[in-house]
Amino acid sequence: MQVALDDYVRGAVVVTDLVNTAPEVWPHKGDLLDAPAALGRFLAEHRVRYPEEPTAGDLDAVRELRGALRELLESDDAAHVAERAAELVARGGVGPALSHVVGERWDWCVRSRPDARPADLLALVTAIGLLGTLRTLGHTRFRECASPTCAGLFVDTSRAGRRRYCEPAVCGNRINVANHRARRRADPGTD
Ligand SMILES: [Zn+2]
């Protein structure tokens, strides 16, 4: 697998989606990566090619990476983020190299290590997303979801940079938020 250095938007999507599979984000849904098969589906949906079925060990390693990525999205130290993300690139990838795209054009890329496991591949893809966003759009694009019902985080790669929700269709849905507030009014002990 190779990851184009220009295509940080792809990695930013994977960071957001991976971090938001964690059980603390939407407690009523639990851990969305609850089995190796769920990890297999996550990899396929995000075009991270891995030729085998992920194992329980792979799942543990990906959950650990997920925690590390959450910590990076929450960090207010951009230099720390840059440093850690560079380590994650090196964990999964070697390079940079050039890949031939079309005609005369070449693109910068990082190639995955031949022995890379799913967590290493995800480290590579997500870290390129973090580094590219940091460089191109700035550290303010790492954000917390504005929904009161959700502990999600996201990387905003939109042009205008005004995204507010980790999953706009769900967390930005006024009916969901109104229902949540009504429930809290009825029973302030729940959240
Ligand atoms: Zn959210």
CSV table of C-alpha atoms in Angstrom, one decimal, residues 8-133:
chain,number,residue,atom,x,y,z
A,8,TYR,CA,-4.1,14.3,3.8
A,9,VAL,CA,-7.9,14.6,3.6
A,10,ARG,CA,-8.2,10.9,3.3
A,11,GLY,CA,-6.2,10.3,6.4
A,12,ALA,CA,-8.1,13.0,8.3
A,13,VAL,CA,-11.3,11.1,7.5
A,14,VAL,CA,-9.8,7.9,8.8
A,15,VAL,CA,-8.6,9.6,12.0
A,16,THR,CA,-12.0,11.0,12.7
A,17,ASP,CA,-13.8,7.8,12.0
A,18,LEU,CA,-11.4,5.7,14.0
A,19,VAL,CA,-11.4,7.9,17.1
A,20,ASN,CA,-15.2,8.0,17.0
A,21,THR,CA,-15.5,4.2,17.2
A,22,ALA,CA,-14.5,4.3,20.9
A,23,PRO,CA,-17.1,3.5,23.5
A,24,GLU,CA,-16.7,6.8,25.3
A,25,VAL,CA,-17.9,8.8,22.2
A,26,TRP,CA,-21.5,7.4,22.0
A,27,PRO,CA,-21.9,5.3,25.2
A,28,HIS,CA,-25.2,3.9,24.0
A,29,LYS,CA,-23.6,2.3,21.0
A,30,GLY,CA,-20.6,0.8,22.8
A,31,ASP,CA,-17.3,0.0,21.1
A,32,LEU,CA,-17.9,0.0,17.4
A,33,LEU,CA,-14.7,-2.0,17.0
A,34,ASP,CA,-15.9,-4.9,19.2
A,35,ALA,CA,-14.4,-7.8,17.3
A,36,PRO,CA,-11.7,-8.5,14.7
A,37,ALA,CA,-14.4,-8.8,12.0
A,38,ALA,CA,-15.5,-5.2,12.8
A,39,LEU,CA,-11.9,-4.1,12.3
A,40,GLY,CA,-11.8,-5.9,9.0
A,41,ARG,CA,-14.9,-4.0,7.8
A,42,PHE,CA,-13.4,-0.7,9.0
A,43,LEU,CA,-10.2,-1.4,7.0
A,44,ALA,CA,-12.2,-2.3,3.9
A,45,GLU,CA,-14.5,0.8,4.2
A,46,HIS,CA,-11.5,3.0,4.4
A,47,ARG,CA,-9.6,1.4,1.6
A,48,VAL,CA,-6.8,0.2,3.9
A,49,ARG,CA,-5.7,-3.0,2.2
A,50,TYR,CA,-4.7,-5.9,4.4
A,51,PRO,CA,-4.7,-9.3,2.8
A,52,GLU,CA,-5.7,-11.4,5.9
A,53,GLU,CA,-8.4,-11.4,8.5
A,54,PRO,CA,-7.4,-9.2,11.4
A,55,THR,CA,-6.7,-11.1,14.7
A,56,ALA,CA,-7.6,-10.3,18.3
A,57,GLY,CA,-4.1,-9.0,18.7
A,58,ASP,CA,-4.6,-6.6,15.7
A,59,LEU,CA,-7.8,-5.4,17.3
A,60,ASP,CA,-6.0,-4.6,20.6
A,61,ALA,CA,-3.2,-2.8,18.8
A,62,VAL,CA,-5.7,-0.7,16.8
A,63,ARG,CA,-7.6,0.2,20.0
A,64,GLU,CA,-4.3,1.4,21.5
A,65,LEU,CA,-3.6,3.5,18.4
A,66,ARG,CA,-7.1,4.9,18.6
A,67,GLY,CA,-6.4,6.1,22.2
A,68,ALA,CA,-3.1,7.7,21.0
A,69,LEU,CA,-4.9,9.5,18.2
A,70,ARG,CA,-7.5,10.8,20.5
A,71,GLU,CA,-4.8,12.2,22.8
A,72,LEU,CA,-3.2,13.9,19.7
A,73,LEU,CA,-6.5,15.4,18.6
A,74,GLU,CA,-7.0,16.8,22.2
A,75,SER,CA,-3.5,18.1,22.5
A,76,ASP,CA,-3.0,21.8,22.5
A,77,ASP,CA,0.7,21.4,21.7
A,78,ALA,CA,1.1,21.4,17.9
A,79,ALA,CA,4.8,20.6,18.1
A,80,HIS,CA,4.0,17.5,20.1
A,81,VAL,CA,1.4,16.4,17.5
A,82,ALA,CA,3.9,16.9,14.7
A,83,GLU,CA,6.5,14.9,16.6
A,84,ARG,CA,4.2,12.0,17.5
A,85,ALA,CA,2.6,11.9,14.0
A,86,ALA,CA,6.1,11.6,12.4
A,87,GLU,CA,6.8,8.6,14.7
A,88,LEU,CA,3.5,7.0,13.6
A,89,VAL,CA,4.4,7.4,9.9
A,90,ALA,CA,7.7,5.7,10.5
A,91,ARG,CA,5.9,2.9,12.4
A,92,GLY,CA,3.9,1.9,9.3
A,93,GLY,CA,5.8,3.3,6.4
A,94,VAL,CA,9.1,3.9,4.6
A,95,GLY,CA,9.9,6.7,2.3
A,96,PRO,CA,9.2,9.2,0.9
A,97,ALA,CA,9.1,7.8,-2.6
A,98,LEU,CA,7.6,8.9,-5.9
A,99,SER,CA,4.7,7.2,-7.5
A,100,HIS,CA,3.8,7.6,-11.1
A,101,VAL,CA,0.3,9.0,-11.4
A,102,VAL,CA,-0.7,10.0,-14.9
A,103,GLY,CA,1.4,11.0,-17.9
A,104,GLU,CA,4.5,12.8,-16.8
A,105,ARG,CA,3.3,13.5,-13.3
A,106,TRP,CA,4.8,12.1,-10.1
A,107,ASP,CA,3.4,12.3,-6.6
A,108,TRP,CA,5.1,12.1,-3.3
A,109,CYS,CA,4.1,9.0,-1.3
A,110,VAL,CA,5.1,6.9,1.6
A,111,ARG,CA,5.0,3.1,1.1
A,112,SER,CA,3.8,0.7,3.8
A,113,ARG,CA,6.3,-1.6,5.3
A,114,PRO,CA,6.0,-5.2,3.9
A,115,ASP,CA,5.4,-6.6,7.4
A,116,ALA,CA,2.9,-3.9,8.5
A,117,ARG,CA,-0.1,-5.1,10.5
A,118,PRO,CA,-3.4,-3.3,10.5
A,119,ALA,CA,-2.5,-1.0,13.3
A,120,ASP,CA,0.7,0.0,11.5
A,121,LEU,CA,-1.2,0.7,8.3
A,122,LEU,CA,-3.7,2.8,10.1
A,123,ALA,CA,-0.9,4.6,12.0
A,124,LEU,CA,0.6,5.5,8.6
A,125,VAL,CA,-2.6,6.7,7.0
A,126,THR,CA,-3.9,8.6,10.0
A,127,ALA,CA,-0.6,10.3,10.7
A,128,ILE,CA,-0.3,11.6,7.2
A,129,GLY,CA,-3.7,13.0,7.7
A,130,LEU,CA,-2.6,14.8,10.9
A,131,LEU,CA,0.6,16.1,9.4
A,132,GLY,CA,-1.0,17.3,6.2
A,133,THR,CA,-3.8,19.0,8.0
